[in-house]
Amino acid sequence: MTGIRLTAPVPGWSIDADVVVVGSGVAGLTAALRCAAAGLATVVVTKARLDDGSTRWAQGGVAAALGEGDTPEQHLDDTLVAGAGLCDETAVRTLVTEGPDAVRRLIGTGAHFDTADDGTIALGREGGHHRRRIAHAGGDATGAEISRALVEAVREAALHTVENALVLDLLTDAEGRTAGVSLHVMGEGQHDGVGAVNAPAVILATGGMGQVFSATTNPPVATGDGVALALRAGAEVSDLEFVQFHPTVLFLGAGAEGQQPLVSEAVRGEGAHLVDAHGTRFMLGQHELAELAPRDIVAKAITRQMQLHGTEHMYLDARHFGAKMWEQHFPTILAACRTHGIDPVTEPIPVAPAAHHASGGIRTDLRGRTTVPGLYACGEVACTGVHGANRLASNSLLEGLVFAERIAADIVADRPRSAAAAATVADDPAPSPLLPPEARTTIQRIMTRGAGVVRSADSLARAAEELEDLHRSAFLKAGAAEPKDAVPGVEAWEVTNLLLVSRVLVAAARQREETRGCHWREDRPERDDENWRRHLVVKLTPDRQLVLRRTDTEAFGPVQPSGAADCAATGTTHPTPEEP
């Protein structure tokens, strides 16, 4: 354990539970429902409302071998190809084998998927898939339907939920085991301000970290809080350099920042074409699947065309769909485009890549266990080894389902000790200085310039230096004769989390001297399997140094609790400024 904590008031209230789930997307709510059904006292903590996470924004659907003639083996093959040699095959096999039944259980929970005329699930196709295997709902509103069904199930089960709550740090006992979380509830209600949920099992399902970049498809809540919490708790994270940039995001102008509207890959799956300003298709000849190539390949092709033509976007042409198909299959996207003055029925859609999905995260085993005893992770915040260097389209919702169920099964099989016992153990916090809220935009611009779609040694070095300047400045202010720390609060905690995950991402991207999947080094344009078909694992030491080590193979290997000293002995240290 590092002993590092965010600067925050002492918890003024507490709840006792057997399990606390942080996050209310498909992964978090699935895990919570399974734990509660087994009789465990379960508390769900979520940063906004129950249905306000990334899940409800998912347009495409859930990938699973549900169609006639399709098999888990074929799904596995497509996933391995997309992952560019870094998928853990055992994890992928687990995903594709258990996936179909997990989807059926989701349907049993109340989710309604679109059906064909014969009553079977209607299946679409997306990039990287050689078959139609994407189950969708409401055309392009799959995430919203899944979220609706799970939220209703949670409310029917009367689970204890704490909404509008930002998780702060992991609570641990004297032996370093998980003992719950500290959190801050925004606004008045049954709980207000900083408190704690005391529980011997914590499941992190906090979603992604897309807000480290200026333009992203992620909602504002995706500030990397779960990864930052895990790092401060001493957990290992892996593959953070592999951030998938979705190739077709509605282009709103060069200065557009924050969450941008997504134009689902399913639109290309139904036959839309990527074209330049002259209407010329440029994906033909780039890949056997053309517009349906894996996302990293499409994003790179669009970026190259933008550089070649000196433009800021390309176009997605689906005028041949006609109004009826747009209205029936893609009503959400149609409405978003028209809101911004674009009618895809009559004109091509301007698109450009934007940060979308983190393939890496908190390193887990096949049961969702991290290197901190009692701490689990699932969904986008986790790194199970499934995605490798690039996520296959629509595997993310499936990963959330499958591994959430596995976590619940593990917790139920190994019943945690009572919450009361865990709650009696005191923590020894070592607060970190906070950054001011205005540093958020600075971090996002640093990351977009230096660690975006295209990276190089020079761009990453500049980004690392600028991020370290922010880090150093926080410590210098804290050590001044008259400290001018940022005031503890949601915005300061979020931006402090953003800085930590940004530093880890850049450190890993600098070390990976090759191009692989969604990590594109223009100064190292080739894939180097001999040296880099490996994972980078990062830990934060008690003295706030980032330590990187490389795995021996593309397989993840066992996830075992380990001390910082063990990691430091086998890895590369990225020093941080001395504390005053």
XYZ file of C-alpha atoms in Angstrom:
580
model
C 0.000 0.000 0.000
C 1.222 3.500 -0.760
C -0.569 5.415 1.995
C -1.238 8.186 -0.542
C -4.622 9.876 -0.279
C -6.365 12.860 -1.794
C -6.542 15.866 0.487
C -10.066 15.723 1.877
C -11.983 16.239 5.125
C -12.317 13.354 7.544
C -15.434 11.256 6.780
C -18.381 12.548 8.761
C -20.713 9.600 8.214
C -20.453 5.944 7.281
C -22.408 2.987 5.922
C -21.602 -0.669 6.596
C -21.928 -3.227 3.819
C -20.527 -6.505 2.545
C -19.801 -5.096 -0.921
C -19.579 -1.579 -2.310
C -19.827 -1.125 -6.081
C -18.492 2.146 -7.456
C -20.146 2.933 -10.778
C -23.562 2.372 -12.309
C -22.911 1.273 -15.878
C -23.438 -2.199 -17.272
C -20.515 -3.626 -15.275
C -21.311 -2.028 -11.932
C -25.029 -2.707 -11.887
C -24.625 -6.275 -13.136
C -22.151 -6.999 -10.344
C -24.348 -5.301 -7.761
C -27.468 -7.240 -8.773
C -25.621 -10.570 -8.661
C -24.109 -9.832 -5.236
C -27.423 -8.667 -3.792
C -29.245 -11.701 -5.201
C -26.804 -13.894 -3.269
C -27.735 -12.170 -0.020
C -24.782 -9.814 0.338
C -25.453 -6.337 1.713
C -24.575 -4.303 -1.370
C -24.191 -0.538 -1.775
C -23.932 1.178 -5.176
C -22.085 4.480 -5.312
C -22.262 6.524 -8.504
C -20.838 9.868 -9.500
C -24.016 11.316 -10.992
C -27.414 9.670 -11.406
C -27.685 5.907 -11.783
C -28.163 6.179 -15.559
C -25.600 8.926 -16.188
C -22.441 6.960 -17.030
C -20.886 5.880 -20.317
C -23.147 2.851 -20.829
C -26.167 4.881 -21.864
C -24.126 6.594 -24.594
C -23.237 3.298 -26.286
C -24.807 3.264 -29.742
C -23.581 0.156 -31.520
C -24.514 -2.740 -29.279
C -23.222 -5.929 -27.678
C -21.037 -8.335 -29.652
C -21.723 -12.037 -29.068
C -21.922 -15.215 -31.157
C -25.711 -15.369 -31.180
C -26.412 -15.759 -34.902
C -26.810 -18.896 -36.946
C -23.442 -20.160 -38.136
C -21.487 -17.896 -35.815
C -19.290 -19.404 -33.105
C -17.286 -18.177 -30.127
C -14.154 -19.307 -31.987
C -14.886 -16.909 -34.851
C -15.542 -14.108 -32.363
C -12.246 -14.958 -30.685
C -10.357 -14.771 -33.991
C -11.732 -11.302 -34.771
C -10.904 -10.083 -31.268
C -7.313 -11.344 -31.449
C -6.749 -9.680 -34.825
C -8.091 -6.347 -33.585
C -5.927 -6.565 -30.444
C -2.764 -6.494 -32.570
C -0.951 -9.328 -30.827
C -1.490 -8.190 -27.239
C -4.745 -9.875 -26.240
C -4.539 -12.438 -23.482
C -6.074 -15.391 -25.341
C -7.376 -17.051 -22.181
C -9.239 -13.885 -21.241
C -10.663 -13.528 -24.756
C -11.787 -17.157 -24.794
C -13.543 -16.576 -21.479
C -15.295 -13.520 -22.928
C -16.551 -15.088 -26.150
C -17.513 -18.421 -24.565
C -19.489 -16.981 -21.664
C -20.746 -13.968 -23.627
C -23.849 -15.406 -25.335
C -25.369 -16.663 -22.076
C -24.493 -13.385 -20.343
C -26.475 -11.527 -23.016
C -29.402 -13.910 -22.529
C -29.319 -13.234 -18.786
C -29.334 -9.506 -19.534
C -32.462 -10.055 -21.614
C -33.899 -11.959 -18.663
C -33.200 -8.910 -16.518
C -35.488 -6.906 -18.788
C -33.386 -5.512 -21.656
C -35.209 -5.504 -24.998
C -33.095 -5.928 -28.116
C -34.283 -5.307 -31.662
C -35.644 -8.427 -33.351
C -35.958 -9.676 -36.913
C -39.265 -10.639 -38.522
C -38.922 -14.207 -37.240
C -38.524 -13.025 -33.644
C -34.799 -13.729 -33.335
C -32.382 -11.027 -32.225
C -31.523 -8.726 -35.142
C -27.745 -8.636 -35.551
C -25.670 -5.861 -37.090
C -22.053 -5.692 -38.150
C -19.238 -3.367 -37.127
C -15.561 -2.840 -37.796
C -13.281 -5.832 -37.377
C -16.138 -8.358 -37.347
C -16.390 -10.829 -40.205
C -19.983 -11.704 -39.275
C -23.121 -9.976 -38.090
C -23.002 -10.437 -34.326
C -23.934 -7.057 -32.827
C -27.159 -7.128 -30.830
C -28.685 -3.644 -30.693
C -31.701 -1.858 -29.245
C -33.680 1.068 -30.585
C -31.462 1.057 -33.649
C -28.615 3.068 -32.163
C -29.771 3.397 -28.530
C -28.457 0.107 -27.136
C -26.693 1.589 -24.139
C -29.733 3.580 -23.121
C -31.897 0.439 -23.166
C -29.375 -1.623 -21.196
C -29.030 1.159 -18.651
C -32.831 1.461 -18.353
C -33.263 -2.261 -17.727
C -30.488 -2.499 -15.137
C -31.514 0.665 -13.281
C -35.087 -0.612 -13.068
C -33.836 -3.946 -11.744
C -31.717 -2.197 -9.115
C -34.667 -0.120 -7.971
C -36.982 -3.135 -7.894
C -34.425 -4.975 -5.760
C -34.305 -1.936 -3.428
C -30.509 -1.808 -3.440
C -28.933 0.885 -1.298
C -27.680 3.513 -3.759
C -25.714 6.698 -3.185
C -25.974 9.011 -6.193
C -24.021 12.192 -6.981
C -21.050 10.835 -5.066
C -17.393 11.055 -6.116
C -15.308 8.211 -4.732
C -12.067 9.501 -3.216
C -9.829 6.752 -1.907
C -9.672 3.127 -0.862
C -9.843 2.404 2.849
C -7.600 -0.413 4.038
C -6.975 -2.275 7.247
C -3.694 -2.803 9.050
C -2.871 -5.791 6.820
C -3.398 -3.823 3.610
C -6.728 -5.463 2.797
C -9.633 -3.509 1.416
C -11.940 -2.043 4.048
C -14.160 0.231 1.947
C -13.988 3.628 0.247
C -14.175 7.280 1.190
C -16.469 9.421 -0.928
C -17.965 12.878 -1.229
C -21.680 13.333 -1.816
C -22.554 16.447 -3.793
C -25.668 18.167 -2.526
C -27.960 17.637 0.403
C -29.797 14.421 1.113
C -29.551 11.414 3.372
C -25.771 11.692 3.071
C -23.883 14.914 2.473
C -20.218 15.795 2.206
C -17.351 13.377 2.825
C -18.241 9.976 4.239
C -17.279 6.325 3.999
C -18.735 3.000 2.977
C -17.099 0.318 5.091
C -16.954 -2.962 3.184
C -14.398 -5.773 2.848
C -15.008 -6.025 -0.914
C -14.876 -3.055 -3.286
C -15.762 -3.315 -6.974
C -14.521 -0.446 -9.133
C -16.666 0.019 -12.243
C -16.020 3.729 -12.723
C -15.697 3.738 -16.509
C -13.090 5.480 -18.621
C -10.775 8.459 -18.604
C -11.628 10.155 -21.903
C -11.681 13.571 -20.248
C -7.880 13.626 -20.238
C -8.223 14.776 -23.867
C -9.845 17.950 -25.189
C -12.306 16.154 -27.475
C -13.846 12.832 -26.474
C -16.997 10.776 -26.808
C -16.935 10.203 -23.036
C -19.347 11.994 -20.678
C -17.972 14.655 -18.297
C -17.837 12.150 -15.411
C -15.111 10.068 -17.159
C -12.115 11.572 -15.347
C -10.159 8.414 -14.549
C -11.160 8.394 -10.875
C -11.062 4.600 -10.529
C -7.609 4.203 -12.074
C -6.251 7.052 -9.939
C -7.761 5.566 -6.772
C -6.269 2.167 -7.570
C -2.827 3.652 -8.215
C -2.866 5.515 -4.902
C -3.918 2.260 -3.216
C -0.888 0.472 -4.663
C -2.647 -1.527 -7.399
C -1.049 -2.239 -10.749
C -2.383 -0.722 -13.966
C -1.540 -1.899 -17.461
C -1.790 -0.914 -21.145
C -2.776 2.687 -20.414
C -0.979 3.836 -23.560
C -3.636 2.134 -25.684
C -6.404 4.715 -25.922
C -8.784 4.036 -28.761
C -9.741 7.064 -30.807
C -13.094 6.465 -32.454
C -12.616 7.257 -36.138
C -16.047 8.758 -36.832
C -16.985 11.453 -34.344
C -19.105 14.352 -35.544
C -16.719 17.222 -36.296
C -17.949 20.395 -34.567
C -15.009 22.657 -35.348
C -11.296 22.829 -34.576
C -11.873 24.431 -31.175
C -14.573 22.027 -29.993
C -13.837 20.588 -26.555
C -15.571 18.206 -24.176
C -17.987 15.427 -25.095
C -18.564 15.152 -28.857
C -21.400 13.279 -30.648
C -20.464 9.787 -31.808
C -21.399 8.471 -35.242
C -21.611 4.749 -34.546
C -19.555 2.218 -36.430
C -22.852 0.508 -37.139
C -23.500 3.201 -39.767
C -20.471 1.921 -41.670
C -21.650 -1.600 -40.916
C -24.769 -0.863 -42.958
C -22.778 0.466 -45.899
C -21.759 4.095 -45.289
C -18.538 5.174 -47.030
C -15.636 7.284 -45.830
C -14.768 9.917 -48.437
C -12.643 13.019 -48.835
C -13.918 16.450 -49.864
C -14.033 15.293 -53.496
C -16.205 12.285 -52.648
C -13.404 9.764 -53.189
C -13.416 6.651 -50.989
C -9.990 6.243 -49.393
C -10.394 3.014 -47.372
C -10.506 0.830 -50.490
C -7.182 -0.982 -50.734
C -6.191 -0.013 -47.171
C -7.653 -3.181 -45.618
C -9.685 -6.186 -46.745
C -12.664 -4.873 -44.782
C -12.312 -1.291 -46.115
C -14.486 0.985 -43.919
C -15.044 -1.949 -41.559
C -11.376 -2.414 -40.706
C -10.492 -2.341 -36.994
C -10.824 1.109 -35.473
C -7.127 1.866 -35.136
C -6.634 1.301 -38.862
C -9.584 3.502 -39.807
C -8.563 6.272 -37.394
C -5.025 6.279 -38.791
C -6.307 6.335 -42.383
C -8.559 9.322 -41.652
C -5.712 11.135 -39.915
C -3.359 10.506 -42.861
C -5.967 11.866 -45.279
C -6.411 14.947 -43.119
C -2.644 15.512 -43.136
C -2.435 14.885 -46.874
C -5.217 17.320 -47.734
C -4.451 19.844 -45.003
C -7.982 19.561 -43.606
C -9.434 19.042 -40.146
C -11.937 16.317 -41.002
C -13.100 13.788 -43.576
C -16.668 12.772 -44.436
C -18.974 9.815 -43.848
C -21.397 9.461 -46.744
C -24.647 7.582 -46.089
C -26.997 9.569 -48.284
C -27.898 6.370 -50.114
C -29.595 5.065 -46.942
C -32.562 7.336 -47.532
C -34.703 9.044 -44.894
C -36.602 5.925 -43.797
C -33.499 3.922 -42.957
C -31.953 6.831 -41.054
C -35.118 7.347 -39.051
C -35.624 3.657 -38.241
C -32.049 2.447 -37.697
C -30.156 5.523 -36.493
C -32.617 7.991 -34.944
C -30.196 9.129 -32.224
C -27.399 9.932 -34.670
C -29.823 11.580 -37.093
C -31.107 13.857 -34.334
C -27.591 14.748 -33.158
C -26.474 15.643 -36.680
C -29.545 17.782 -37.329
C -29.075 19.541 -34.004
C -25.714 20.713 -35.334
C -27.047 21.753 -38.722
C -26.142 18.646 -40.712
C -28.685 16.443 -42.459
C -27.121 13.042 -43.254
C -30.055 12.214 -45.516
C -28.932 14.883 -47.971
C -25.246 15.571 -47.193
C -22.116 13.751 -46.010
C -21.298 13.965 -42.308
C -18.017 15.701 -41.341
C -16.094 13.345 -39.042
C -12.742 13.204 -37.263
C -11.204 10.875 -34.645
C -11.716 11.652 -30.943
C -10.734 9.870 -27.738
C -13.178 7.049 -27.096
C -12.215 3.967 -25.078
C -9.344 3.008 -22.797
C -8.129 -0.489 -23.649
C -5.966 -0.454 -20.529
C -6.764 0.120 -16.878
C -6.454 -1.589 -13.512
C -4.833 -4.981 -14.056
C -7.087 -7.887 -13.075
C -7.234 -11.633 -13.331
C -10.112 -13.624 -14.814
C -12.125 -13.127 -11.630
C -11.691 -9.369 -11.616
C -9.236 -9.394 -8.719
C -6.582 -6.680 -8.602
C -3.216 -6.783 -6.838
C -4.835 -5.264 -3.719
C -6.686 -7.930 -1.686
C -10.417 -7.314 -1.678
C -10.312 -4.771 -4.528
C -11.969 -5.770 -7.811
C -12.371 -3.936 -11.115
C -14.562 -4.477 -14.169
C -15.702 -2.618 -17.254
C -13.628 0.094 -18.903
C -11.702 0.895 -15.716
C -10.237 -2.626 -15.760
C -7.593 -4.239 -17.917
C -8.504 -7.915 -18.218
C -6.271 -8.595 -21.230
C -9.302 -8.914 -23.527
C -8.703 -5.820 -25.651
C -4.955 -5.966 -26.161
C -3.700 -2.971 -28.122
C -7.066 -2.111 -29.652
C -10.633 -2.977 -28.632
C -12.825 -4.830 -31.105
C -16.062 -2.925 -31.680
C -18.885 -3.660 -29.201
C -16.776 -5.956 -27.022
C -16.871 -3.449 -24.169
C -20.463 -3.976 -23.037
C -19.919 -7.721 -23.269
C -16.744 -7.477 -21.177
C -18.674 -5.558 -18.526
C -21.351 -8.253 -18.389
C -19.071 -11.287 -18.342
C -16.475 -10.088 -15.851
C -19.024 -8.451 -13.538
C -20.707 -11.839 -13.191
C -17.345 -13.478 -12.535
C -16.523 -10.951 -9.812
C -19.845 -11.508 -8.084
C -19.306 -15.273 -8.213
C -15.859 -14.897 -6.651
C -17.110 -12.676 -3.842
C -20.070 -14.960 -3.117
C -17.816 -18.036 -3.066
C -15.401 -16.358 -0.668
C -17.813 -14.576 1.612
C -16.139 -11.400 2.874
C -15.658 -10.939 6.583
C -18.220 -8.715 8.260
C -18.389 -5.029 7.511
C -18.249 -4.234 11.204
C -14.836 -5.896 11.550
C -13.476 -3.979 8.602
C -14.978 -0.714 9.824
C -13.123 -0.822 13.144
C -9.737 -0.473 11.456
C -8.439 3.062 11.069
C -6.589 4.373 8.026
C -3.419 6.417 8.126
C -3.941 8.977 5.345
C -1.063 10.790 3.641
C -2.776 13.553 1.679
C -1.569 14.759 -1.704
C -1.755 18.411 -2.692
C -4.573 19.220 -5.090
C -4.517 21.042 -8.409
C -6.790 24.025 -9.055
C -9.828 23.317 -11.265
C -8.523 25.528 -14.073
C -5.657 23.059 -14.622
C -8.161 20.678 -16.243
C -8.113 22.481 -19.592
C -4.320 22.721 -19.437
C -3.980 18.960 -18.951
C -6.416 18.201 -21.763
C -4.558 20.406 -24.221
C -1.183 18.955 -23.215
C -2.488 15.443 -23.774
C -4.195 16.257 -27.072
C -1.014 17.847 -28.481
C 1.430 15.293 -27.150
C -0.361 11.968 -26.740
C -3.291 12.078 -29.162
C -3.857 10.001 -32.289
C -0.298 10.601 -33.544
C 2.614 10.484 -31.102
C 6.391 10.828 -31.257
C 9.329 10.841 -28.874
C 9.427 14.645 -29.036
C 5.688 15.170 -28.509
C 5.604 12.729 -25.598
C 8.712 14.254 -24.008
C 7.124 17.703 -24.130
C 3.903 16.342 -22.672
C 5.777 14.587 -19.870
C 7.708 17.742 -19.012
C 4.582 19.899 -18.960
C 2.697 17.404 -16.814
C 5.606 17.173 -14.375
C 5.644 20.971 -14.143
C 2.018 20.855 -13.008
C 2.810 18.067 -10.554
C 5.833 19.920 -9.169
C 3.898 23.165 -8.882
C 1.293 21.534 -6.656
C 3.991 20.378 -4.219
C 5.767 23.729 -4.234
C 2.548 25.556 -3.401
C 1.839 23.102 -0.615
C 5.291 23.688 0.867
C 5.232 27.466 0.644
C 5.327 29.629 3.776
C 1.747 30.602 3.032
C 0.308 27.580 1.218
C -2.203 28.323 -1.535
C -3.540 24.841 -2.072
C -6.583 24.294 -4.188
C -9.645 23.992 -1.980
C -10.772 20.371 -1.590
C -13.826 19.790 -3.747
C -15.096 17.803 -6.703
C -13.370 19.853 -9.414
C -10.000 19.851 -7.637
C -10.206 16.102 -6.919
C -11.136 15.351 -10.537
C -8.302 17.375 -12.029
C -5.818 15.802 -9.600
C -6.987 12.377 -10.794
C -6.679 13.495 -14.430
C -3.085 14.552 -13.858
C -2.114 11.218 -12.315
C -3.614 9.059 -15.080
C -2.163 11.399 -17.735
C 1.316 11.003 -16.285
C 0.979 7.218 -16.339
C -0.342 7.185 -19.909
C 2.502 9.373 -21.182
C 5.169 7.411 -19.282
C 3.963 4.157 -20.858
C 3.628 5.696 -24.334
C 7.203 7.021 -24.133
C 8.555 3.618 -23.209
C 6.667 1.710 -25.935
C 8.914 2.470 -28.888
C 6.791 0.983 -31.650
C 3.443 1.416 -33.371
C 0.855 -1.137 -32.303
C -2.929 -1.001 -32.327
C -4.146 2.406 -31.230
C -0.670 3.488 -30.073
C 0.757 5.279 -33.132
C 4.362 6.478 -32.916
C 5.196 8.331 -36.120
C 8.899 8.088 -35.238
C 8.570 4.320 -34.707
C 6.089 3.374 -37.454
C 6.626 -0.398 -37.396
C 5.296 -3.052 -35.056
C 8.120 -4.706 -33.104
C 6.952 -8.110 -31.871
C 10.390 -9.240 -30.759
C 10.745 -6.489 -28.166
C 7.257 -5.147 -27.627
C 4.760 -7.970 -27.796
C 4.582 -7.371 -24.086
C 2.454 -5.449 -21.608
C 3.667 -2.466 -19.619
C 2.615 -2.600 -15.968
C 2.772 0.544 -13.830
C 2.676 1.105 -10.084
C 2.847 4.198 -7.902
C 5.317 3.856 -5.038
C 4.821 5.372 -1.565
C 7.272 8.153 -2.506
C 5.088 8.959 -5.532
C 7.365 7.536 -8.203
C 5.927 5.742 -11.207
C 7.546 2.345 -11.732
C 7.132 0.571 -15.066
C 7.894 -3.053 -15.814
C 7.463 -5.143 -18.937
C 5.797 -8.554 -18.883
C 7.621 -11.568 -20.314
C 4.906 -12.451 -22.852
C 1.646 -11.113 -24.260
C -0.197 -13.207 -21.666
C -1.063 -11.338 -18.495
C 0.230 -13.889 -16.040
C -1.124 -14.260 -12.501
C -2.305 -11.200 -10.614
C -0.730 -11.435 -7.182
C -0.431 -8.922 -4.363
C 3.077 -7.491 -4.407
C 4.985 -4.757 -2.671
C 6.339 -1.655 -4.353
C 9.857 -2.870 -3.672
C 9.302 -5.988 -5.760
C 8.052 -3.903 -8.671
C 10.904 -1.434 -8.382
C 13.444 -4.203 -8.571
C 12.282 -5.326 -11.999
C 11.086 -2.123 -13.608
C 11.971 1.361 -14.780
C 11.472 4.243 -12.378
C 10.047 7.543 -13.527
C 11.017 9.919 -10.702
C 8.740 12.665 -9.523
C 9.695 15.828 -7.628
C 10.760 15.459 -4.030
C 8.091 16.488 -1.594
C 8.937 19.662 0.314
